[in-house]
Amino acid sequence: EDHHRRFAGEVEAFARERVAGLADHHDVDGSCRALVAALGEAGLLKAAVPAAFGGLHERLDVRSLCIAREMLARHHGLADFAFAMQGLGTGSISLAGSGEIKARYLPPVGRGEKIAAFALSEPEAGSDVAALATVAEPDGPDHVRITGEKTWISNGGIADHYVVFARTGEAPGARGLSAFVVDADAAGFSVKERIETTAPHPLATLAFDGVRVPVAARLGKGGDGFKVAMATLDIFRSTVGAAALGFARRAL
């Protein structure tokens, strides 16, 4: 309880003192980069990674995530977005990544040095995850090639890595999906289109043209993708309600 009170005070102080000077809707990409860096410098992104990799708690603590989102959303939607996506974009890594993958991706996200993204939705597969059409086909014993399209991807265009869900065919439907970490500089990856929204934030359609990814970049076993996606979303569902409370407090 004392820890959560202290953390709430740190978030509130950051939001009051820093957010207004960093959030500029005329430069959304630049604002998000600046907000992520500032959140990391303030130590607030430690709530988005486990303690073994520089975080606050042994496991992701939903209460801390909710506290941060409610307070940040009360001050500025883009600040809430920047915080939330660092968690969502690495939640799957925290839950199912190998030790090597965690050590590579989690610390720089917690320090605000790298930007994360979660690439699940497709033009014909939003809430129906089992309908994913993006495929990851074997390319030798140690690699796969990912081909397909993702859309409505938050942080699309500015992220340093994407957690990508693709069909690997271990079983029909949702049981035949896997999750991979794809670096933004991977050959064959591109940002097909940036998407404009009423409340500006980085959002894009992504294209994967035979992107070669090591099997070692897979999160969990082959066929675990649906389970990994749902476990990640389960952690962050209640934080959406917390952010809504923050927006409501500002509106009131």
PDB file of C-alpha atoms in Angstrom:
ATOM      1  CA  GLU A   1       0.000   0.000   0.000  1.00  0.00           C
ATOM      2  CA  ASP A   2       2.779   2.439   0.896  1.00  0.00           C
ATOM      3  CA  HIS A   3       4.610   1.566  -2.304  1.00  0.00           C
ATOM      4  CA  HIS A   4       1.545   2.308  -4.422  1.00  0.00           C
ATOM      5  CA  ARG A   5       1.042   5.644  -2.655  1.00  0.00           C
ATOM      6  CA  ARG A   6       4.651   6.627  -3.328  1.00  0.00           C
ATOM      7  CA  PHE A   7       4.392   5.547  -6.931  1.00  0.00           C
ATOM      8  CA  ALA A   8       1.163   7.531  -7.351  1.00  0.00           C
ATOM      9  CA  GLY A   9       2.933  10.604  -6.003  1.00  0.00           C
ATOM     10  CA  GLU A  10       5.805  10.165  -8.444  1.00  0.00           C
ATOM     11  CA  VAL A  11       3.432   9.825 -11.399  1.00  0.00           C
ATOM     12  CA  GLU A  12       1.402  12.859 -10.323  1.00  0.00           C
ATOM     13  CA  ALA A  13       4.526  14.989  -9.915  1.00  0.00           C
ATOM     14  CA  PHE A  14       5.785  13.947 -13.340  1.00  0.00           C
ATOM     15  CA  ALA A  15       2.420  14.644 -14.973  1.00  0.00           C
ATOM     16  CA  ARG A  16       2.136  18.112 -13.419  1.00  0.00           C
ATOM     17  CA  GLU A  17       5.699  19.188 -14.059  1.00  0.00           C
ATOM     18  CA  ARG A  18       6.700  17.580 -17.355  1.00  0.00           C
ATOM     19  CA  VAL A  19       3.802  16.555 -19.594  1.00  0.00           C
ATOM     20  CA  ALA A  20       2.653  19.972 -20.808  1.00  0.00           C
ATOM     21  CA  GLY A  21       6.111  20.814 -22.088  1.00  0.00           C
ATOM     22  CA  LEU A  22       6.551  17.517 -23.934  1.00  0.00           C
ATOM     23  CA  ALA A  23       3.178  16.837 -25.595  1.00  0.00           C
ATOM     24  CA  ASP A  24       2.621  18.647 -28.897  1.00  0.00           C
ATOM     25  CA  HIS A  25      -0.139  17.419 -31.222  1.00  0.00           C
ATOM     26  CA  HIS A  26       1.568  19.183 -34.127  1.00  0.00           C
ATOM     27  CA  ASP A  27       4.520  16.788 -33.755  1.00  0.00           C
ATOM     28  CA  VAL A  28       2.988  13.545 -32.533  1.00  0.00           C
ATOM     29  CA  ASP A  29       5.955  11.294 -33.326  1.00  0.00           C
ATOM     30  CA  GLY A  30       8.437  13.650 -31.718  1.00  0.00           C
ATOM     31  CA  SER A  31       6.184  14.102 -28.697  1.00  0.00           C
ATOM     32  CA  CYS A  32       5.874  10.360 -28.170  1.00  0.00           C
ATOM     33  CA  ARG A  33       9.614   9.883 -28.396  1.00  0.00           C
ATOM     34  CA  ALA A  34      10.172  12.708 -25.906  1.00  0.00           C
ATOM     35  CA  LEU A  35       7.503  11.380 -23.538  1.00  0.00           C
ATOM     36  CA  VAL A  36       8.945   7.858 -23.582  1.00  0.00           C
ATOM     37  CA  ALA A  37      12.424   9.203 -22.864  1.00  0.00           C
ATOM     38  CA  ALA A  38      11.129  11.391 -20.030  1.00  0.00           C
ATOM     39  CA  LEU A  39       9.019   8.598 -18.520  1.00  0.00           C
ATOM     40  CA  GLY A  40      12.107   6.395 -18.557  1.00  0.00           C
ATOM     41  CA  GLU A  41      14.318   9.079 -17.029  1.00  0.00           C
ATOM     42  CA  ALA A  42      11.749   9.574 -14.236  1.00  0.00           C
ATOM     43  CA  GLY A  43      11.767   5.833 -13.514  1.00  0.00           C
ATOM     44  CA  LEU A  44       8.058   5.406 -14.257  1.00  0.00           C
ATOM     45  CA  LEU A  45       8.558   2.874 -17.058  1.00  0.00           C
ATOM     46  CA  LYS A  46      10.009   0.490 -14.497  1.00  0.00           C
ATOM     47  CA  ALA A  47       6.364  -0.420 -13.858  1.00  0.00           C
ATOM     48  CA  ALA A  48       6.212  -1.840 -17.391  1.00  0.00           C
ATOM     49  CA  VAL A  49       8.967  -4.476 -16.978  1.00  0.00           C
ATOM     50  CA  PRO A  50       9.760  -7.153 -14.349  1.00  0.00           C
ATOM     51  CA  ALA A  51      12.294  -6.499 -11.585  1.00  0.00           C
ATOM     52  CA  ALA A  52      14.853  -8.939 -13.002  1.00  0.00           C
ATOM     53  CA  PHE A  53      15.217  -6.594 -15.984  1.00  0.00           C
ATOM     54  CA  GLY A  54      15.147  -3.260 -14.193  1.00  0.00           C
ATOM     55  CA  GLY A  55      11.483  -3.097 -13.188  1.00  0.00           C
ATOM     56  CA  LEU A  56       9.579  -2.350  -9.989  1.00  0.00           C
ATOM     57  CA  HIS A  57       7.959  -5.701  -9.272  1.00  0.00           C
ATOM     58  CA  GLU A  58       8.822  -9.355  -9.715  1.00  0.00           C
ATOM     59  CA  ARG A  59       5.921  -9.596 -12.170  1.00  0.00           C
ATOM     60  CA  LEU A  60       3.909  -6.909 -13.951  1.00  0.00           C
ATOM     61  CA  ASP A  61       1.735  -5.301 -11.281  1.00  0.00           C
ATOM     62  CA  VAL A  62      -1.679  -4.337 -12.650  1.00  0.00           C
ATOM     63  CA  ARG A  63      -2.384  -1.896  -9.827  1.00  0.00           C
ATOM     64  CA  SER A  64       0.759   0.116 -10.602  1.00  0.00           C
ATOM     65  CA  LEU A  65      -0.122   0.161 -14.286  1.00  0.00           C
ATOM     66  CA  CYS A  66      -3.641   1.373 -13.472  1.00  0.00           C
ATOM     67  CA  ILE A  67      -2.348   4.108 -11.162  1.00  0.00           C
ATOM     68  CA  ALA A  68       0.008   5.407 -13.841  1.00  0.00           C
ATOM     69  CA  ARG A  69      -2.583   5.346 -16.602  1.00  0.00           C
ATOM     70  CA  GLU A  70      -5.297   7.096 -14.588  1.00  0.00           C
ATOM     71  CA  MET A  71      -2.991   9.901 -13.516  1.00  0.00           C
ATOM     72  CA  LEU A  72      -1.308  10.386 -16.872  1.00  0.00           C
ATOM     73  CA  ALA A  73      -4.627  10.300 -18.747  1.00  0.00           C
ATOM     74  CA  ARG A  74      -5.976  13.024 -16.448  1.00  0.00           C
ATOM     75  CA  HIS A  75      -3.208  15.325 -17.672  1.00  0.00           C
ATOM     76  CA  HIS A  76      -2.700  14.308 -21.322  1.00  0.00           C
ATOM     77  CA  GLY A  77      -3.861  11.449 -23.528  1.00  0.00           C
ATOM     78  CA  LEU A  78      -0.554  11.221 -25.358  1.00  0.00           C
ATOM     79  CA  ALA A  79       1.350  10.753 -22.095  1.00  0.00           C
ATOM     80  CA  ASP A  80      -0.977   7.900 -21.160  1.00  0.00           C
ATOM     81  CA  PHE A  81      -0.528   6.404 -24.635  1.00  0.00           C
ATOM     82  CA  ALA A  82       3.278   6.573 -24.441  1.00  0.00           C
ATOM     83  CA  PHE A  83       3.308   4.815 -21.073  1.00  0.00           C
ATOM     84  CA  ALA A  84       0.726   2.174 -21.944  1.00  0.00           C
ATOM     85  CA  MET A  85       2.361   1.118 -25.187  1.00  0.00           C
ATOM     86  CA  GLN A  86       5.724   0.510 -23.520  1.00  0.00           C
ATOM     87  CA  GLY A  87       3.911  -2.048 -21.368  1.00  0.00           C
ATOM     88  CA  LEU A  88       1.693  -3.563 -24.034  1.00  0.00           C
ATOM     89  CA  GLY A  89       4.543  -3.740 -26.539  1.00  0.00           C
ATOM     90  CA  THR A  90       6.695  -5.770 -24.166  1.00  0.00           C
ATOM     91  CA  GLY A  91       4.083  -7.559 -22.048  1.00  0.00           C
ATOM     92  CA  SER A  92       4.289 -10.630 -24.261  1.00  0.00           C
ATOM     93  CA  ILE A  93       8.072 -10.646 -23.912  1.00  0.00           C
ATOM     94  CA  SER A  94       7.789 -10.406 -20.123  1.00  0.00           C
ATOM     95  CA  LEU A  95       5.329 -13.306 -20.068  1.00  0.00           C
ATOM     96  CA  ALA A  96       6.764 -15.689 -22.659  1.00  0.00           C
ATOM     97  CA  GLY A  97      10.160 -14.548 -23.893  1.00  0.00           C
ATOM     98  CA  SER A  98      13.339 -16.532 -23.366  1.00  0.00           C
ATOM     99  CA  GLY A  99      15.912 -15.169 -20.944  1.00  0.00           C
ATOM    100  CA  GLU A 100      17.980 -13.914 -23.864  1.00  0.00           C
ATOM    101  CA  ILE A 101      15.030 -12.142 -25.487  1.00  0.00           C
ATOM    102  CA  LYS A 102      14.021 -10.534 -22.191  1.00  0.00           C
ATOM    103  CA  ALA A 103      17.562  -9.345 -21.521  1.00  0.00           C
ATOM    104  CA  ARG A 104      17.803  -7.838 -24.992  1.00  0.00           C
ATOM    105  CA  TYR A 105      14.470  -5.979 -25.187  1.00  0.00           C
ATOM    106  CA  LEU A 106      13.150  -5.229 -21.698  1.00  0.00           C
ATOM    107  CA  PRO A 107      15.884  -3.073 -20.082  1.00  0.00           C
ATOM    108  CA  PRO A 108      16.011  -0.411 -22.838  1.00  0.00           C
ATOM    109  CA  VAL A 109      12.211  -0.205 -22.860  1.00  0.00           C
ATOM    110  CA  GLY A 110      12.191   0.300 -19.075  1.00  0.00           C
ATOM    111  CA  ARG A 111      14.786   3.052 -19.433  1.00  0.00           C
ATOM    112  CA  GLY A 112      12.827   4.795 -22.185  1.00  0.00           C
ATOM    113  CA  GLU A 113      15.600   4.248 -24.725  1.00  0.00           C
ATOM    114  CA  LYS A 114      13.576   2.019 -27.077  1.00  0.00           C
ATOM    115  CA  ILE A 115       9.928   2.151 -28.176  1.00  0.00           C
ATOM    116  CA  ALA A 116       7.726  -0.949 -28.238  1.00  0.00           C
ATOM    117  CA  ALA A 117       4.650  -2.018 -30.221  1.00  0.00           C
ATOM    118  CA  PHE A 118       2.112  -4.865 -30.271  1.00  0.00           C
ATOM    119  CA  ALA A 119       1.084  -5.994 -33.781  1.00  0.00           C
ATOM    120  CA  LEU A 120      -1.997  -8.215 -33.652  1.00  0.00           C
ATOM    121  CA  SER A 121      -4.863  -6.655 -35.667  1.00  0.00           C
ATOM    122  CA  GLU A 122      -5.242  -7.108 -39.433  1.00  0.00           C
ATOM    123  CA  PRO A 123      -7.609  -5.652 -42.042  1.00  0.00           C
ATOM    124  CA  GLU A 124      -9.833  -8.754 -41.770  1.00  0.00           C
ATOM    125  CA  ALA A 125      -8.961  -9.825 -38.231  1.00  0.00           C
ATOM    126  CA  GLY A 126      -9.505  -7.432 -35.352  1.00  0.00           C
ATOM    127  CA  SER A 127     -11.228  -8.980 -32.353  1.00  0.00           C
ATOM    128  CA  ASP A 128     -11.392 -12.336 -34.180  1.00  0.00           C
ATOM    129  CA  VAL A 129      -7.768 -13.296 -33.598  1.00  0.00           C
ATOM    130  CA  ALA A 130      -8.339 -16.787 -35.007  1.00  0.00           C
ATOM    131  CA  ALA A 131      -8.861 -15.213 -38.439  1.00  0.00           C
ATOM    132  CA  LEU A 132      -5.269 -13.927 -38.724  1.00  0.00           C
ATOM    133  CA  ALA A 133      -3.907 -14.269 -42.245  1.00  0.00           C
ATOM    134  CA  THR A 134      -0.279 -13.208 -41.696  1.00  0.00           C
ATOM    135  CA  VAL A 135       1.901 -16.304 -42.004  1.00  0.00           C
ATOM    136  CA  ALA A 136       5.329 -17.305 -40.689  1.00  0.00           C
ATOM    137  CA  GLU A 137       6.732 -20.060 -42.912  1.00  0.00           C
ATOM    138  CA  PRO A 138       9.879 -22.083 -42.143  1.00  0.00           C
ATOM    139  CA  ASP A 139      13.075 -20.900 -43.836  1.00  0.00           C
ATOM    140  CA  GLY A 140      15.606 -23.539 -42.864  1.00  0.00           C
ATOM    141  CA  PRO A 141      15.808 -25.018 -39.377  1.00  0.00           C
ATOM    142  CA  ASP A 142      16.472 -21.774 -37.507  1.00  0.00           C
ATOM    143  CA  HIS A 143      14.396 -19.083 -39.215  1.00  0.00           C
ATOM    144  CA  VAL A 144      10.905 -18.215 -40.447  1.00  0.00           C
ATOM    145  CA  ARG A 145       9.753 -15.693 -43.041  1.00  0.00           C
ATOM    146  CA  ILE A 146       6.769 -13.534 -42.077  1.00  0.00           C
ATOM    147  CA  THR A 147       4.427 -12.332 -44.814  1.00  0.00           C
ATOM    148  CA  GLY A 148       1.254 -10.337 -44.349  1.00  0.00           C
ATOM    149  CA  GLU A 149      -0.209  -7.061 -43.158  1.00  0.00           C
ATOM    150  CA  LYS A 150      -1.111  -5.559 -39.786  1.00  0.00           C
ATOM    151  CA  THR A 151      -3.215  -2.450 -39.242  1.00  0.00           C
ATOM    152  CA  TRP A 152      -4.325  -0.068 -36.482  1.00  0.00           C
ATOM    153  CA  ILE A 153      -0.941  -0.704 -34.879  1.00  0.00           C
ATOM    154  CA  SER A 154      -0.163   1.809 -32.141  1.00  0.00           C
ATOM    155  CA  ASN A 155       3.398   3.178 -32.281  1.00  0.00           C
ATOM    156  CA  GLY A 156       3.502   1.994 -35.887  1.00  0.00           C
ATOM    157  CA  GLY A 157       6.239   3.928 -37.623  1.00  0.00           C
ATOM    158  CA  ILE A 158       8.204   4.921 -34.507  1.00  0.00           C
ATOM    159  CA  ALA A 159       8.665   1.614 -32.657  1.00  0.00           C
ATOM    160  CA  ASP A 160      12.065  -0.061 -32.438  1.00  0.00           C
ATOM    161  CA  HIS A 161      10.489  -3.511 -32.228  1.00  0.00           C
ATOM    162  CA  TYR A 162       7.102  -5.133 -32.839  1.00  0.00           C
ATOM    163  CA  VAL A 163       5.619  -8.228 -31.215  1.00  0.00           C
ATOM    164  CA  VAL A 164       4.034  -9.829 -34.281  1.00  0.00           C
ATOM    165  CA  PHE A 165       1.439 -12.607 -34.297  1.00  0.00           C
ATOM    166  CA  ALA A 166       1.385 -14.908 -37.323  1.00  0.00           C
ATOM    167  CA  ARG A 167      -0.056 -18.203 -38.440  1.00  0.00           C
ATOM    168  CA  THR A 168       2.442 -21.069 -38.113  1.00  0.00           C
ATOM    169  CA  GLY A 169      -0.034 -23.895 -38.678  1.00  0.00           C
ATOM    170  CA  GLU A 170       0.488 -26.211 -35.714  1.00  0.00           C
ATOM    171  CA  ALA A 171      -3.312 -26.656 -35.553  1.00  0.00           C
ATOM    172  CA  PRO A 172      -6.442 -25.069 -37.053  1.00  0.00           C
ATOM    173  CA  GLY A 173      -7.669 -21.617 -36.034  1.00  0.00           C
ATOM    174  CA  ALA A 174      -6.352 -19.950 -32.903  1.00  0.00           C
ATOM    175  CA  ARG A 175      -4.230 -22.958 -31.961  1.00  0.00           C
ATOM    176  CA  GLY A 176      -1.982 -22.462 -34.986  1.00  0.00           C
ATOM    177  CA  LEU A 177      -0.597 -19.008 -34.186  1.00  0.00           C
ATOM    178  CA  SER A 178       2.806 -17.962 -32.853  1.00  0.00           C
ATOM    179  CA  ALA A 179       4.340 -14.702 -31.613  1.00  0.00           C
ATOM    180  CA  PHE A 180       7.684 -13.276 -32.758  1.00  0.00           C
ATOM    181  CA  VAL A 181       9.718 -10.175 -31.945  1.00  0.00           C
ATOM    182  CA  VAL A 182      10.543  -8.297 -35.157  1.00  0.00           C
ATOM    183  CA  ASP A 183      13.011  -5.415 -35.208  1.00  0.00           C
ATOM    184  CA  ALA A 184      11.921  -2.308 -37.097  1.00  0.00           C
ATOM    185  CA  ASP A 185      15.042  -2.380 -39.269  1.00  0.00           C
ATOM    186  CA  ALA A 186      14.418  -5.954 -40.501  1.00  0.00           C
ATOM    187  CA  ALA A 187      14.645  -6.396 -44.272  1.00  0.00           C
ATOM    188  CA  GLY A 188      11.201  -6.704 -45.838  1.00  0.00           C
ATOM    189  CA  PHE A 189       9.421  -4.768 -43.089  1.00  0.00           C
ATOM    190  CA  SER A 190       7.799  -1.455 -44.010  1.00  0.00           C
ATOM    191  CA  VAL A 191       5.231   1.060 -42.827  1.00  0.00           C
ATOM    192  CA  LYS A 192       2.588   0.920 -45.524  1.00  0.00           C
ATOM    193  CA  GLU A 193       0.427   3.787 -44.305  1.00  0.00           C
ATOM    194  CA  ARG A 194       0.140   6.156 -41.373  1.00  0.00           C
ATOM    195  CA  ILE A 195      -3.412   6.425 -40.001  1.00  0.00           C
ATOM    196  CA  GLU A 196      -4.845   9.779 -38.906  1.00  0.00           C
ATOM    197  CA  THR A 197      -7.148   9.886 -35.871  1.00  0.00           C
ATOM    198  CA  THR A 198      -9.148  12.557 -34.065  1.00  0.00           C
ATOM    199  CA  ALA A 199      -6.925  12.212 -30.999  1.00  0.00           C
ATOM    200  CA  PRO A 200      -3.510  12.137 -32.707  1.00  0.00           C
ATOM    201  CA  HIS A 201      -1.123   9.324 -31.840  1.00  0.00           C
ATOM    202  CA  PRO A 202       1.261   7.160 -33.899  1.00  0.00           C
ATOM    203  CA  LEU A 203      -0.883   4.580 -35.709  1.00  0.00           C
ATOM    204  CA  ALA A 204      -0.051   2.675 -38.871  1.00  0.00           C
ATOM    205  CA  THR A 205      -0.585  -0.175 -41.277  1.00  0.00           C
ATOM    206  CA  LEU A 206       2.492  -2.409 -41.463  1.00  0.00           C
ATOM    207  CA  ALA A 207       3.643  -4.686 -44.275  1.00  0.00           C
ATOM    208  CA  PHE A 208       5.773  -7.823 -43.932  1.00  0.00           C
ATOM    209  CA  ASP A 209       7.294  -9.045 -47.181  1.00  0.00           C
ATOM    210  CA  GLY A 210       9.110 -12.252 -46.339  1.00  0.00           C
ATOM    211  CA  VAL A 211      10.700 -10.781 -43.208  1.00  0.00           C
ATOM    212  CA  ARG A 212      13.313 -13.296 -42.030  1.00  0.00           C
ATOM    213  CA  VAL A 213      13.188 -13.803 -38.268  1.00  0.00           C
ATOM    214  CA  PRO A 214      15.117 -16.279 -36.097  1.00  0.00           C
ATOM    215  CA  VAL A 215      13.051 -18.985 -34.453  1.00  0.00           C
ATOM    216  CA  ALA A 216      14.845 -17.855 -31.276  1.00  0.00           C
ATOM    217  CA  ALA A 217      12.800 -14.627 -31.498  1.00  0.00           C
ATOM    218  CA  ARG A 218       9.587 -16.611 -30.950  1.00  0.00           C
ATOM    219  CA  LEU A 219       7.759 -16.031 -27.669  1.00  0.00           C
ATOM    220  CA  GLY A 220       6.858 -19.373 -26.148  1.00  0.00           C
ATOM    221  CA  LYS A 221       6.438 -22.504 -28.227  1.00  0.00           C
ATOM    222  CA  GLY A 222       5.043 -22.789 -31.739  1.00  0.00           C
ATOM    223  CA  GLY A 223       1.263 -22.525 -31.531  1.00  0.00           C
ATOM    224  CA  ASP A 224       1.334 -20.491 -28.293  1.00  0.00           C
ATOM    225  CA  GLY A 225       0.540 -17.192 -30.035  1.00  0.00           C
ATOM    226  CA  PHE A 226      -3.139 -16.962 -29.109  1.00  0.00           C
ATOM    227  CA  LYS A 227      -2.398 -17.819 -25.485  1.00  0.00           C
ATOM    228  CA  VAL A 228       0.401 -15.230 -25.373  1.00  0.00           C
ATOM    229  CA  ALA A 229      -1.803 -12.535 -26.928  1.00  0.00           C
ATOM    230  CA  MET A 230      -4.712 -13.152 -24.556  1.00  0.00           C
ATOM    231  CA  ALA A 231      -2.480 -13.295 -21.474  1.00  0.00           C
ATOM    232  CA  THR A 232      -0.932  -9.952 -22.463  1.00  0.00           C
ATOM    233  CA  LEU A 233      -4.289  -8.311 -23.115  1.00  0.00           C
ATOM    234  CA  ASP A 234      -5.663  -9.666 -19.826  1.00  0.00           C
ATOM    235  CA  ILE A 235      -3.009  -7.718 -17.923  1.00  0.00           C
ATOM    236  CA  PHE A 236      -3.814  -4.465 -19.693  1.00  0.00           C
ATOM    237  CA  ARG A 237      -7.641  -4.653 -19.934  1.00  0.00           C
ATOM    238  CA  SER A 238      -8.241  -3.056 -16.538  1.00  0.00           C
ATOM    239  CA  THR A 239      -5.709  -0.322 -17.284  1.00  0.00           C
ATOM    240  CA  VAL A 240      -7.980   0.856 -20.118  1.00  0.00           C
ATOM    241  CA  GLY A 241     -10.678   1.463 -17.497  1.00  0.00           C
ATOM    242  CA  ALA A 242      -8.150   3.326 -15.352  1.00  0.00           C
ATOM    243  CA  ALA A 243      -7.248   5.597 -18.267  1.00  0.00           C
ATOM    244  CA  ALA A 244     -10.959   6.233 -18.892  1.00  0.00           C
ATOM    245  CA  LEU A 245     -11.294   7.364 -15.268  1.00  0.00           C
ATOM    246  CA  GLY A 246      -8.420   9.786 -15.827  1.00  0.00           C
ATOM    247  CA  PHE A 247     -10.071  11.239 -18.924  1.00  0.00           C
ATOM    248  CA  ALA A 248     -13.345  11.558 -17.006  1.00  0.00           C
ATOM    249  CA  ARG A 249     -11.631  13.401 -14.145  1.00  0.00           C
ATOM    250  CA  ARG A 250     -10.157  15.864 -16.617  1.00  0.00           C
ATOM    251  CA  ALA A 251     -13.522  16.341 -18.316  1.00  0.00           C
ATOM    252  CA  LEU A 252     -15.233  16.954 -14.967  1.00  0.00           C
TER     253      LEU A 252
END
